[in-house]
PDB file of C-alpha atoms in Angstrom:
ATOM      1  CA  ASP A   1       5.736  13.379   6.490  1.00  0.00           C
ATOM      2  CA  ILE A   2       1.956  13.334   6.360  1.00  0.00           C
ATOM      3  CA  VAL A   3       0.615  11.423   9.344  1.00  0.00           C
ATOM      4  CA  MET A   4      -2.519   9.335   8.838  1.00  0.00           C
ATOM      5  CA  THR A   5      -4.616   8.714  11.942  1.00  0.00           C
ATOM      6  CA  GLN A   6      -7.384   6.155  11.886  1.00  0.00           C
ATOM      7  CA  SER A   7     -10.185   5.731  14.388  1.00  0.00           C
ATOM      8  CA  PRO A   8     -11.293   3.642  16.063  1.00  0.00           C
ATOM      9  CA  ASP A   9      -8.508   1.089  16.403  1.00  0.00           C
ATOM     10  CA  SER A  10     -11.160  -1.617  16.382  1.00  0.00           C
ATOM     11  CA  LEU A  11     -14.900  -1.967  16.270  1.00  0.00           C
ATOM     12  CA  ALA A  12     -17.406  -4.744  16.642  1.00  0.00           C
ATOM     13  CA  VAL A  13     -20.577  -4.494  14.602  1.00  0.00           C
ATOM     14  CA  SER A  14     -23.565  -6.797  14.345  1.00  0.00           C
ATOM     15  CA  LEU A  15     -24.197  -8.514  11.053  1.00  0.00           C
ATOM     16  CA  GLY A  16     -26.261  -6.275   8.808  1.00  0.00           C
ATOM     17  CA  GLU A  17     -25.378  -3.135  10.742  1.00  0.00           C
ATOM     18  CA  ARG A  18     -23.289  -0.177   9.621  1.00  0.00           C
ATOM     19  CA  ALA A  19     -19.572   0.117  10.248  1.00  0.00           C
ATOM     20  CA  THR A  20     -17.822   3.459   9.983  1.00  0.00           C
ATOM     21  CA  ILE A  21     -14.064   3.991   9.937  1.00  0.00           C
ATOM     22  CA  ASN A  22     -12.447   7.397  10.064  1.00  0.00           C
ATOM     23  CA  CYS A  23      -9.117   8.529   8.685  1.00  0.00           C
ATOM     24  CA  LYS A  24      -7.555  11.916   9.271  1.00  0.00           C
ATOM     25  CA  SER A  25      -4.484  13.267   7.514  1.00  0.00           C
ATOM     26  CA  SER A  26      -2.152  15.765   9.176  1.00  0.00           C
ATOM     27  CA  GLN A  27      -2.104  17.821   5.993  1.00  0.00           C
ATOM     28  CA  ASN A  28      -4.526  18.541   3.204  1.00  0.00           C
ATOM     29  CA  ILE A  29      -4.305  15.795   0.573  1.00  0.00           C
ATOM     30  CA  LEU A  30      -6.696  17.423  -1.851  1.00  0.00           C
ATOM     31  CA  TYR A  31      -4.800  18.721  -4.861  1.00  0.00           C
ATOM     32  CA  SER A  32      -6.685  21.839  -5.840  1.00  0.00           C
ATOM     33  CA  SER A  33      -5.574  21.848  -9.470  1.00  0.00           C
ATOM     34  CA  ASN A  34      -7.383  18.593 -10.246  1.00  0.00           C
ATOM     35  CA  ASN A  35      -9.762  18.431  -7.270  1.00  0.00           C
ATOM     36  CA  LYS A  36      -8.575  14.933  -6.383  1.00  0.00           C
ATOM     37  CA  ASN A  37      -8.035  13.584  -2.900  1.00  0.00           C
ATOM     38  CA  TYR A  38      -4.919  11.397  -2.905  1.00  0.00           C
ATOM     39  CA  LEU A  39      -6.318   8.789  -0.553  1.00  0.00           C
ATOM     40  CA  ALA A  40      -6.812   5.039  -0.838  1.00  0.00           C
ATOM     41  CA  TRP A  41      -8.521   2.449   1.330  1.00  0.00           C
ATOM     42  CA  TYR A  42      -7.382  -1.162   1.643  1.00  0.00           C
ATOM     43  CA  GLN A  43      -8.838  -4.275   3.221  1.00  0.00           C
ATOM     44  CA  GLN A  44      -6.558  -6.920   4.688  1.00  0.00           C
ATOM     45  CA  LYS A  45      -7.961 -10.257   5.753  1.00  0.00           C
ATOM     46  CA  PRO A  46      -5.907 -12.590   7.963  1.00  0.00           C
ATOM     47  CA  GLY A  47      -3.059 -14.220   6.096  1.00  0.00           C
ATOM     48  CA  GLN A  48      -3.694 -12.218   2.939  1.00  0.00           C
ATOM     49  CA  PRO A  49      -2.126  -9.163   1.334  1.00  0.00           C
ATOM     50  CA  PRO A  50      -4.016  -5.888   1.373  1.00  0.00           C
ATOM     51  CA  LYS A  51      -6.659  -5.395  -1.297  1.00  0.00           C
ATOM     52  CA  LEU A  52      -7.464  -2.019  -2.799  1.00  0.00           C
ATOM     53  CA  LEU A  53     -11.027  -0.899  -2.087  1.00  0.00           C
ATOM     54  CA  PHE A  54     -11.043   2.793  -3.033  1.00  0.00           C
ATOM     55  CA  TYR A  55      -8.761   5.286  -4.701  1.00  0.00           C
ATOM     56  CA  TRP A  56      -9.155   9.040  -5.069  1.00  0.00           C
ATOM     57  CA  ALA A  57     -11.011   8.648  -1.748  1.00  0.00           C
ATOM     58  CA  SER A  58     -14.308   7.556  -3.265  1.00  0.00           C
ATOM     59  CA  ILE A  59     -13.707   5.643  -6.497  1.00  0.00           C
ATOM     60  CA  ARG A  60     -14.602   2.021  -5.860  1.00  0.00           C
ATOM     61  CA  GLN A  61     -12.148  -0.513  -7.269  1.00  0.00           C
ATOM     62  CA  SER A  62     -13.642  -3.019  -9.677  1.00  0.00           C
ATOM     63  CA  GLY A  63     -15.256  -5.949  -7.897  1.00  0.00           C
ATOM     64  CA  VAL A  64     -15.738  -4.220  -4.555  1.00  0.00           C
ATOM     65  CA  PRO A  65     -19.318  -4.646  -3.286  1.00  0.00           C
ATOM     66  CA  ASP A  66     -21.420  -1.509  -3.240  1.00  0.00           C
ATOM     67  CA  ARG A  67     -22.099  -1.872   0.466  1.00  0.00           C
ATOM     68  CA  PHE A  68     -18.664  -0.286   0.788  1.00  0.00           C
ATOM     69  CA  SER A  69     -18.387   3.467   0.269  1.00  0.00           C
ATOM     70  CA  GLY A  70     -15.629   6.009   0.628  1.00  0.00           C
ATOM     71  CA  SER A  71     -16.127   9.696   1.310  1.00  0.00           C
ATOM     72  CA  GLY A  72     -14.445  12.820   2.593  1.00  0.00           C
ATOM     73  CA  SER A  73     -12.131  15.511   1.359  1.00  0.00           C
ATOM     74  CA  GLY A  74      -9.153  17.550   2.443  1.00  0.00           C
ATOM     75  CA  THR A  75      -8.063  16.008   5.709  1.00  0.00           C
ATOM     76  CA  ASP A  76     -11.050  13.940   6.862  1.00  0.00           C
ATOM     77  CA  PHE A  77     -12.151  10.721   5.242  1.00  0.00           C
ATOM     78  CA  THR A  78     -14.564   7.900   5.995  1.00  0.00           C
ATOM     79  CA  LEU A  79     -14.964   4.302   4.928  1.00  0.00           C
ATOM     80  CA  THR A  80     -18.467   2.971   5.471  1.00  0.00           C
ATOM     81  CA  ILE A  81     -19.762  -0.567   5.274  1.00  0.00           C
ATOM     82  CA  SER A  82     -23.511  -0.128   5.072  1.00  0.00           C
ATOM     83  CA  SER A  83     -24.493  -3.667   6.030  1.00  0.00           C
ATOM     84  CA  LEU A  84     -21.694  -5.697   7.554  1.00  0.00           C
ATOM     85  CA  GLN A  85     -21.255  -9.216   6.235  1.00  0.00           C
ATOM     86  CA  ALA A  86     -19.220 -12.006   7.780  1.00  0.00           C
ATOM     87  CA  GLU A  87     -16.686 -11.803   4.967  1.00  0.00           C
ATOM     88  CA  ASP A  88     -15.964  -8.164   5.810  1.00  0.00           C
ATOM     89  CA  VAL A  89     -14.057  -9.125   8.961  1.00  0.00           C
ATOM     90  CA  ALA A  90     -10.639  -7.629   8.290  1.00  0.00           C
ATOM     91  CA  VAL A  91      -8.284  -4.800   9.075  1.00  0.00           C
ATOM     92  CA  TYR A  92      -8.865  -1.675   7.027  1.00  0.00           C
ATOM     93  CA  TYR A  93      -6.127   0.828   6.189  1.00  0.00           C
ATOM     94  CA  CYS A  94      -6.183   4.274   4.665  1.00  0.00           C
ATOM     95  CA  GLN A  95      -3.147   5.545   2.771  1.00  0.00           C
ATOM     96  CA  GLN A  96      -2.169   8.883   1.335  1.00  0.00           C
ATOM     97  CA  TYR A  97      -0.306   9.105  -1.957  1.00  0.00           C
ATOM     98  CA  TYR A  98      -0.201  12.891  -2.082  1.00  0.00           C
ATOM     99  CA  SER A  99       3.428  13.173  -1.071  1.00  0.00           C
ATOM    100  CA  ASN A 100       6.394  10.932  -0.367  1.00  0.00           C
ATOM    101  CA  PRO A 101       6.721   8.857   1.676  1.00  0.00           C
ATOM    102  CA  PHE A 102       3.320   7.286   1.160  1.00  0.00           C
ATOM    103  CA  ILE A 103       2.010   6.701   4.668  1.00  0.00           C
ATOM    104  CA  PHE A 104      -0.625   4.252   5.800  1.00  0.00           C
ATOM    105  CA  GLY A 105      -2.939   4.716   8.733  1.00  0.00           C
ATOM    106  CA  GLY A 106      -2.529   2.414  11.695  1.00  0.00           C
ATOM    107  CA  GLY A 107      -5.447   0.235  10.683  1.00  0.00           C
ATOM    108  CA  THR A 108      -8.920  -0.466  12.045  1.00  0.00           C
ATOM    109  CA  LYS A 109      -9.900  -4.006  12.928  1.00  0.00           C
ATOM    110  CA  VAL A 110     -13.524  -4.826  12.152  1.00  0.00           C
ATOM    111  CA  GLU A 111     -15.129  -7.751  13.935  1.00  0.00           C
ATOM    112  CA  ILE A 112     -18.580  -9.222  14.314  1.00  0.00           C
ATOM    113  CA  LYS A 113     -20.441  -8.403  17.517  1.00  0.00           C
TER     114      LYS A 113
ATOM    115  CA  GLN B   1      -4.014 -11.296 -15.847  1.00  0.00           C
ATOM    116  CA  VAL B   2      -1.007  -9.799 -14.143  1.00  0.00           C
ATOM    117  CA  GLN B   3       0.228 -11.548 -11.023  1.00  0.00           C
ATOM    118  CA  LEU B   4       3.032 -10.748  -8.611  1.00  0.00           C
ATOM    119  CA  GLN B   5       5.010 -13.315  -6.630  1.00  0.00           C
ATOM    120  CA  GLU B   6       7.696 -12.527  -4.091  1.00  0.00           C
ATOM    121  CA  SER B   7      10.548 -14.893  -3.352  1.00  0.00           C
ATOM    122  CA  GLY B   8      13.716 -14.964  -1.341  1.00  0.00           C
ATOM    123  CA  PRO B   9      15.348 -16.396   1.764  1.00  0.00           C
ATOM    124  CA  GLY B  10      13.095 -16.565   4.782  1.00  0.00           C
ATOM    125  CA  LEU B  11      16.006 -16.156   7.180  1.00  0.00           C
ATOM    126  CA  VAL B  12      18.773 -13.579   7.043  1.00  0.00           C
ATOM    127  CA  LYS B  13      21.570 -13.050   9.555  1.00  0.00           C
ATOM    128  CA  PRO B  14      22.054  -9.683  11.233  1.00  0.00           C
ATOM    129  CA  SER B  15      24.347  -7.285   9.349  1.00  0.00           C
ATOM    130  CA  GLU B  16      23.864  -9.185   6.088  1.00  0.00           C
ATOM    131  CA  THR B  17      21.931  -8.114   2.988  1.00  0.00           C
ATOM    132  CA  LEU B  18      18.322  -9.056   2.438  1.00  0.00           C
ATOM    133  CA  SER B  19      17.623  -9.770  -1.228  1.00  0.00           C
ATOM    134  CA  LEU B  20      14.111 -10.355  -2.524  1.00  0.00           C
ATOM    135  CA  THR B  21      12.640 -10.802  -5.970  1.00  0.00           C
ATOM    136  CA  CYS B  22       9.154 -10.105  -7.238  1.00  0.00           C
ATOM    137  CA  THR B  23       8.293 -11.953 -10.433  1.00  0.00           C
ATOM    138  CA  VAL B  24       5.698 -10.258 -12.595  1.00  0.00           C
ATOM    139  CA  SER B  25       3.703 -12.613 -14.791  1.00  0.00           C
ATOM    140  CA  GLY B  26       1.041 -11.813 -17.342  1.00  0.00           C
ATOM    141  CA  GLY B  27       2.508  -8.446 -18.217  1.00  0.00           C
ATOM    142  CA  SER B  28       5.748  -6.613 -18.858  1.00  0.00           C
ATOM    143  CA  ILE B  29       7.258  -4.631 -16.024  1.00  0.00           C
ATOM    144  CA  SER B  30       9.112  -2.488 -18.546  1.00  0.00           C
ATOM    145  CA  SER B  31       6.225  -1.552 -20.770  1.00  0.00           C
ATOM    146  CA  GLY B  32       5.366   1.524 -18.763  1.00  0.00           C
ATOM    147  CA  GLY B  33       2.220   2.711 -17.139  1.00  0.00           C
ATOM    148  CA  TYR B  34       2.997   1.575 -13.613  1.00  0.00           C
ATOM    149  CA  TYR B  35       5.141   2.160 -10.591  1.00  0.00           C
ATOM    150  CA  TRP B  36       6.504  -0.953  -8.875  1.00  0.00           C
ATOM    151  CA  ASN B  37       6.644  -0.878  -5.115  1.00  0.00           C
ATOM    152  CA  TRP B  38       7.974  -2.684  -2.085  1.00  0.00           C
ATOM    153  CA  ILE B  39       5.987  -2.477   1.148  1.00  0.00           C
ATOM    154  CA  ARG B  40       6.630  -4.278   4.418  1.00  0.00           C
ATOM    155  CA  GLN B  41       4.550  -5.193   7.422  1.00  0.00           C
ATOM    156  CA  HIS B  42       6.113  -5.956  10.775  1.00  0.00           C
ATOM    157  CA  PRO B  43       4.452  -8.859  12.613  1.00  0.00           C
ATOM    158  CA  GLY B  44       1.070  -7.774  13.893  1.00  0.00           C
ATOM    159  CA  LYS B  45       1.674  -4.204  12.772  1.00  0.00           C
ATOM    160  CA  GLY B  46       0.745  -1.798  10.034  1.00  0.00           C
ATOM    161  CA  LEU B  47       2.116  -1.181   6.560  1.00  0.00           C
ATOM    162  CA  GLU B  48       5.287   0.693   5.652  1.00  0.00           C
ATOM    163  CA  SER B  49       6.171   1.807   2.154  1.00  0.00           C
ATOM    164  CA  ILE B  50       9.818   1.014   1.381  1.00  0.00           C
ATOM    165  CA  GLY B  51      10.030   2.644  -2.029  1.00  0.00           C
ATOM    166  CA  TYR B  52       9.271   2.300  -5.697  1.00  0.00           C
ATOM    167  CA  ILE B  53      10.672   2.308  -9.189  1.00  0.00           C
ATOM    168  CA  TYR B  54       9.160   3.665 -12.374  1.00  0.00           C
ATOM    169  CA  TYR B  55       9.648   1.853 -15.663  1.00  0.00           C
ATOM    170  CA  SER B  56      11.995   4.675 -16.693  1.00  0.00           C
ATOM    171  CA  GLY B  57      14.317   3.645 -13.877  1.00  0.00           C
ATOM    172  CA  SER B  58      13.633   6.526 -11.541  1.00  0.00           C
ATOM    173  CA  THR B  59      13.348   5.474  -7.928  1.00  0.00           C
ATOM    174  CA  TYR B  60      12.143   6.743  -4.597  1.00  0.00           C
ATOM    175  CA  TYR B  61      13.127   5.370  -1.205  1.00  0.00           C
ATOM    176  CA  ASN B  62      11.583   5.990   2.171  1.00  0.00           C
ATOM    177  CA  PRO B  63      14.026   8.263   4.045  1.00  0.00           C
ATOM    178  CA  SER B  64      13.900   5.887   7.009  1.00  0.00           C
ATOM    179  CA  LEU B  65      15.561   3.222   4.844  1.00  0.00           C
ATOM    180  CA  ARG B  66      17.228   5.251   2.093  1.00  0.00           C
ATOM    181  CA  SER B  67      20.786   4.643   3.218  1.00  0.00           C
ATOM    182  CA  ARG B  68      20.356   0.855   3.092  1.00  0.00           C
ATOM    183  CA  VAL B  69      17.903   0.101   0.286  1.00  0.00           C
ATOM    184  CA  ASN B  70      18.047  -0.427  -3.440  1.00  0.00           C
ATOM    185  CA  ILE B  71      15.161  -1.262  -5.785  1.00  0.00           C
ATOM    186  CA  SER B  72      15.752  -2.340  -9.351  1.00  0.00           C
ATOM    187  CA  VAL B  73      14.153  -4.044 -12.312  1.00  0.00           C
ATOM    188  CA  ASP B  74      15.898  -6.634 -14.452  1.00  0.00           C
ATOM    189  CA  THR B  75      15.353  -7.930 -17.941  1.00  0.00           C
ATOM    190  CA  SER B  76      13.677 -11.117 -16.744  1.00  0.00           C
ATOM    191  CA  ASN B  77      10.602  -9.159 -15.704  1.00  0.00           C
ATOM    192  CA  GLN B  78      11.544  -9.160 -12.062  1.00  0.00           C
ATOM    193  CA  LEU B  79      11.518  -6.462  -9.425  1.00  0.00           C
ATOM    194  CA  SER B  80      14.294  -6.673  -6.859  1.00  0.00           C
ATOM    195  CA  LEU B  81      14.792  -5.374  -3.349  1.00  0.00           C
ATOM    196  CA  ARG B  82      18.122  -5.223  -1.555  1.00  0.00           C
ATOM    197  CA  LEU B  83      18.302  -4.090   2.041  1.00  0.00           C
ATOM    198  CA  ARG B  84      21.765  -3.908   3.554  1.00  0.00           C
ATOM    199  CA  SER B  85      22.942  -4.269   7.136  1.00  0.00           C
ATOM    200  CA  VAL B  86      19.734  -5.790   8.414  1.00  0.00           C
ATOM    201  CA  THR B  87      18.772  -6.037  12.060  1.00  0.00           C
ATOM    202  CA  ALA B  88      15.935  -7.707  13.919  1.00  0.00           C
ATOM    203  CA  ALA B  89      13.882  -4.593  13.227  1.00  0.00           C
ATOM    204  CA  ASP B  90      13.800  -5.607   9.574  1.00  0.00           C
ATOM    205  CA  THR B  91      11.906  -8.792  10.384  1.00  0.00           C
ATOM    206  CA  ALA B  92       8.669  -8.406   8.462  1.00  0.00           C
ATOM    207  CA  MET B  93       6.399  -9.609   5.698  1.00  0.00           C
ATOM    208  CA  TYR B  94       7.601  -8.039   2.471  1.00  0.00           C
ATOM    209  CA  TYR B  95       5.151  -7.298  -0.334  1.00  0.00           C
ATOM    210  CA  CYS B  96       5.618  -6.092  -3.871  1.00  0.00           C
ATOM    211  CA  ALA B  97       2.780  -4.079  -5.329  1.00  0.00           C
ATOM    212  CA  ARG B  98       1.860  -2.271  -8.504  1.00  0.00           C
ATOM    213  CA  ALA B  99       0.633   1.309  -8.559  1.00  0.00           C
ATOM    214  CA  GLY B 100      -0.953   3.002 -11.499  1.00  0.00           C
ATOM    215  CA  VAL B 101       0.406   6.197 -12.985  1.00  0.00           C
ATOM    216  CA  HIS B 102      -1.401   9.492 -12.597  1.00  0.00           C
ATOM    217  CA  TYR B 103      -0.352  12.521 -14.590  1.00  0.00           C
ATOM    218  CA  TYR B 104      -0.500  15.999 -13.202  1.00  0.00           C
ATOM    219  CA  GLY B 105      -1.631  18.779 -15.519  1.00  0.00           C
ATOM    220  CA  SER B 106       2.012  19.496 -16.310  1.00  0.00           C
ATOM    221  CA  GLY B 107       2.432  15.946 -17.560  1.00  0.00           C
ATOM    222  CA  LYS B 108       4.522  14.880 -14.593  1.00  0.00           C
ATOM    223  CA  PRO B 109       3.846  11.247 -13.667  1.00  0.00           C
ATOM    224  CA  TRP B 110       3.000  10.275 -10.122  1.00  0.00           C
ATOM    225  CA  PRO B 111       2.050   6.983  -8.457  1.00  0.00           C
ATOM    226  CA  SER B 112      -1.565   6.233  -7.771  1.00  0.00           C
ATOM    227  CA  ALA B 113      -2.974   3.662  -5.357  1.00  0.00           C
ATOM    228  CA  PHE B 114      -1.578   0.139  -5.049  1.00  0.00           C
ATOM    229  CA  ASP B 115      -4.000  -1.864  -7.142  1.00  0.00           C
ATOM    230  CA  LEU B 116      -2.222  -5.214  -7.279  1.00  0.00           C
ATOM    231  CA  TRP B 117      -0.246  -6.982  -4.543  1.00  0.00           C
ATOM    232  CA  GLY B 118       1.808 -10.121  -4.284  1.00  0.00           C
ATOM    233  CA  GLN B 119       1.105 -12.647  -1.547  1.00  0.00           C
ATOM    234  CA  GLY B 120       4.142 -11.507   0.392  1.00  0.00           C
ATOM    235  CA  THR B 121       7.204 -13.263   1.726  1.00  0.00           C
ATOM    236  CA  MET B 122       8.142 -13.411   5.396  1.00  0.00           C
ATOM    237  CA  VAL B 123      11.716 -12.522   6.275  1.00  0.00           C
ATOM    238  CA  THR B 124      13.175 -13.135   9.706  1.00  0.00           C
ATOM    239  CA  VAL B 125      16.452 -11.570  10.732  1.00  0.00           C
ATOM    240  CA  SER B 126      18.171 -13.788  13.252  1.00  0.00           C
ATOM    241  CA  SER B 127      21.525 -15.422  13.859  1.00  0.00           C
TER     242      SER B 127
END
């Protein structure tokens, strides 16, 4: 199985400041034939199901604010919130869909400092 | 717009079978173009993919659950999950989710990211 490791486990950021979440896969999840990274990012607010933010590592899902960005390739990926808003308090998960079983990272809890 | 809604008993006894349904509204589960998934989340923990079914009927199950799980689709536009011989370790929030289809260059279909989720249903395994 491909192991997905997120860091940090939690972070507290002041409103308007940048938040950066890292995700590392134990194997390359870039498919060379199509140059796509099989990685998604989700946001889960308390009491709600996860919500897709990014797919193919950097393609923003419709409706996601542009203060969110996804980057990275191969085995190292980053989710960045450029200017943290109160409504961004949530747990964020990365997930690989390169090979079965599809594994999620352990999650990163983002709070307001 | 397509919506997913899970339903089922909130309490299941140990060794019995957990049976959940996900009703898809606003679209046909059999029309193709999507994989239909079950994912669970243990209390206060992360997400675990249970498995999925393609509209063609092909399925995949997480090896950790493969011996006990069955996912199916019925004609009433519902996705079903059956998990046999449950224990307390199966206590979790269960979600159904839709994943788009991505085609490799060879034309082989493959699931994409989970773009639509149900609200989830909490299942507790206890006597």
